[in-house]
Amino acid sequence: MSLWEKYLDTKKFPQLDKNLKVDTLIIGGGIAGLTTLYFLKDKKDVCLVEASQIGLGVTKNTTGKITYLQGVIYQDLEKNIDYKTAIKYLKSQKEGINLLKSIIKKEKINCDLELVKSYVVADKKADVKKVKQEKIFLENQGIIVKEIIKENYYAIEVDDTYVFNVSKYLNGLKKVLQNQMIFENTKIENIKYQNGSYVCQTKGYVIEAKRVVVACHYPFFLFPFCLPLKSHIEKSYLIAWRVLENEKYSVITASNPGYSMRFYQDGKNVYKIGLARSHETAFSQDDKANFLSVQKLFKVKDEDIVYRWSNVDIISSDKMPFVGEIKDNLYIMTGFNTWGMINSVVGAKLISDLTLQKYNENTELFNPKRKNGYKVKSFFSNSCLSVISFVRSKLKNKKWYGNNIRFEKRKGENVAIYVDEQNNEHVVINKCPHMRCGLIFNEIEKTWDCPCHSSRFTIDGKCVKGPSLNDISFKE
Ligand SMILES: Cc1cc2nc3c(=O)[nH]c(=O)nc-3n(C[C@H](O)[C@H](O)[C@H](O)COP(=O)(O)OP(=O)(O)OC[C@H]3O[C@@H](n4cnc5c(N)ncnc54)[C@H](O)[C@@H]3O)c2cc1C
């Protein structure tokens, strides 16, 4: 369980129980989908469907920083695309922060929004030059940046960034949107284009929509768009432990993998949240060792840790989100590159403007059909990563499963069996229904995780994160 999960309120929305015809359907109730519904709330016939419950996806596993100081993103964008694009991205992030703040203020959402300083730290000599260049870039855009020069690190500081409690933010949006058409426990299993509209199939019912916004983190369909060739998945490990003082800053290192941290105060309890060991899911798969090394890095004792969780996000080839139309009236919002708090708000505004046929200056910047997303080099490296994750997932390396897993053939089917503390067997088919990758057992969080495209399943095989649409339960 992440630190944020317990703050999600228990108010539930109904499950879809009839066929519907709407103007716009939003698929996914994370921060991206819910914020899109917020911007479209005055429009008629807009509906949002969520496969499980609002906020229970990737969003609840975030760090919750709201900052435009995102490592050395502006250097990366200059390198991947060009200087002008880096400037436009900075502008979008500054506007996104203001937009988020204005929603919080207007709707009087108590989400513990706190003004904090943000730092980017170069703790390796090789990173100092990059961080210094980031400083020059930001200063050229009129931002006041402080320099901190120490013997063992170099850092830059800005003082107009924020942290918040994302679950409380979603609770606030839910209240504002309580009379909207929202359905939970309603998964879209198929989309077909028919006679000028999209026919979206759920279990038992159909929603016909003129426009569809796919805000479900990893789209469950391969075509159109083919996201695996334009992105890869990055996984990180987080811990939260109690400390005495709420220090008003957040940190991220310039190097990747590096670390990231912030504080959060809830009444008398103050937590420090540390994140590290980020890796492409195609590679490291020993979750237990990764959690241990995060703990070691932050010098936290086992007994002091209150929460441990991992999270994944989609990293686009050029480090720019994919938000916009991919086919007539079919929109996606994804590829937030671990900066989805601001980008989902910028993206939600963009999607709402596009569907309302209003001008939005980020249309080209985030355009999912842009040429940069298709560069031959990144296309090649993403294809390689897909192959590597597929091949590695098929190797039954003991380190990736722990001692409580065994593999067997039952009823002609290859199954994986997890034996819990009470000696009960939990049997699953160890193959992701999405694209047939083998699944890795996450011993700390007790889930089966797909290293290829980030689907997750409970120990009894229930799919709790897409793109997989199906469970992996095994019927004896
Ligand atoms: C380790 C880590 C730390 C991060 N920290 C930060 C941070 O500090 N600041 C920041 O800005 N960003 C951060 N991020 C990024 C941010 O958390 C994500 O980009 C963001 O939460 C993604 O939101 P989402 O709405 O797209 O996805 P989700 O929250 O996953 O929402 C998608 C929803 O769609 C639903 N869904 C899926 N398939 C279907 C279907 N077929 N039918 C219906 N519903 C469906 C899911 O159930 C889910 O609820 C971090 C990411 C990681 C990995």
XYZ file of C-alpha atoms and ligand atoms in Angstrom, residues 26-34 48-67 70 93 162-164 166 170 183 185-190 201-202 214-220 234-238 260 262 275-276 278 309-315 333-344 464-469, ligand 1:
140
model
C -13.362 9.331 -21.003
C -11.723 5.986 -20.233
C -9.787 5.982 -16.954
C -10.304 7.650 -13.586
C -6.755 8.591 -12.632
C -5.582 12.182 -12.339
C -5.561 12.510 -16.154
C -9.105 11.254 -16.793
C -10.721 12.947 -13.798
C -16.182 8.682 -17.461
C -15.644 4.985 -16.875
C -13.087 3.508 -14.507
C -12.130 -0.174 -14.511
C -11.770 -0.280 -10.721
C -12.021 2.796 -8.478
C -11.114 6.424 -9.053
C -7.506 7.070 -8.068
C -6.467 3.485 -7.501
C -4.189 3.329 -10.562
C -0.681 4.692 -10.975
C -1.761 8.019 -9.478
C -1.958 6.698 -5.901
C 1.683 5.573 -6.183
C 3.173 8.921 -7.120
C 5.546 11.058 -5.066
C 3.190 14.014 -5.464
C 5.679 16.725 -6.424
C 4.427 19.628 -8.492
C 7.541 21.101 -9.997
C 12.344 17.906 -13.430
C 4.753 23.298 -16.911
C 4.859 22.572 -4.587
C 4.028 19.198 -3.085
C 0.552 17.894 -2.268
C -2.833 13.596 -4.620
C -8.875 13.525 -6.310
C -19.093 4.665 -13.545
C -15.902 -1.081 -11.851
C -16.645 -0.604 -15.531
C -13.869 -1.695 -17.835
C -13.817 -0.960 -21.553
C -12.820 -4.166 -23.255
C -13.006 -3.215 -26.891
C -17.819 -2.642 -25.110
C -17.916 -3.312 -21.365
C -8.179 7.211 -23.602
C -6.723 8.215 -20.219
C -6.035 4.736 -18.903
C -2.259 5.118 -18.454
C -1.228 2.363 -20.910
C -3.788 2.082 -23.745
C -5.200 -1.453 -23.883
C 10.306 2.823 -15.955
C 9.803 1.345 -12.509
C 10.876 2.894 -9.188
C 10.742 1.848 -5.535
C 9.466 4.088 -2.766
C 14.148 11.642 -5.263
C 10.057 14.955 -0.253
C 12.393 6.993 -4.199
C 15.288 5.252 -5.924
C 14.599 3.418 -11.104
C 5.467 0.561 -2.744
C 6.625 0.610 -6.323
C 5.347 2.522 -9.315
C 5.715 2.559 -13.061
C 5.340 5.270 -15.642
C 5.596 5.498 -19.396
C 8.681 7.205 -20.776
C -3.212 11.091 -22.800
C -0.135 9.156 -21.826
C 3.688 9.178 -21.688
C 3.961 11.560 -18.753
C 7.618 10.616 -18.110
C 7.075 10.463 -14.313
C 5.758 14.044 -14.286
C 2.051 13.326 -14.550
C 0.790 15.658 -11.828
C 1.323 18.757 -13.975
C 1.230 17.065 -17.369
C -2.156 15.499 -16.716
C -5.430 -4.590 -11.145
C -3.541 -2.622 -13.783
C -3.732 -2.612 -17.569
C -3.013 -2.742 -20.425
C -4.139 -6.339 -19.832
C -7.917 -6.601 -19.971
C 7.831 6.331 -8.992
C 7.014 7.427 -9.583
C 6.921 8.651 -8.939
C 6.198 9.687 -9.513
N 6.175 10.896 -8.893
C 5.627 11.946 -9.525
C 5.720 13.265 -8.982
O 6.295 13.475 -7.914
N 5.171 14.279 -9.668
C 4.557 14.096 -10.872
O 4.152 15.072 -11.502
N 4.388 12.851 -11.389
C 4.913 11.780 -10.749
N 4.803 10.528 -11.286
C 3.974 10.314 -12.488
C 2.483 10.226 -12.170
O 2.260 9.525 -10.979
C 1.743 9.543 -13.336
O 2.197 10.063 -14.563
C 0.238 9.785 -13.245
O -0.232 9.434 -11.967
C -0.496 8.994 -14.307
O -1.868 9.242 -14.146
P -2.953 8.598 -15.113
O -4.253 9.190 -14.774
O -2.462 8.693 -16.515
O -2.882 7.034 -14.779
P -3.691 6.124 -13.645
O -3.649 6.837 -12.376
O -3.115 4.815 -13.759
O -5.149 6.199 -14.203
C -5.591 5.381 -15.261
C -6.889 4.716 -14.847
O -7.452 4.046 -15.983
C -8.102 2.882 -15.527
N -8.223 1.960 -16.658
C -7.241 1.240 -17.243
N -7.735 0.504 -18.254
C -9.068 0.768 -18.293
C -10.122 0.292 -19.105
N -9.901 -0.598 -20.088
N -11.389 0.739 -18.875
C -11.617 1.632 -17.883
N -10.642 2.122 -17.075
C -9.385 1.696 -17.283
C -7.193 2.367 -14.428
O -7.897 1.506 -13.561
C -6.696 3.640 -13.778
O -7.439 3.984 -12.629
C 5.509 9.479 -10.739
C 5.580 8.240 -11.368
C 6.337 7.231 -10.830
C 6.455 5.933 -11.548
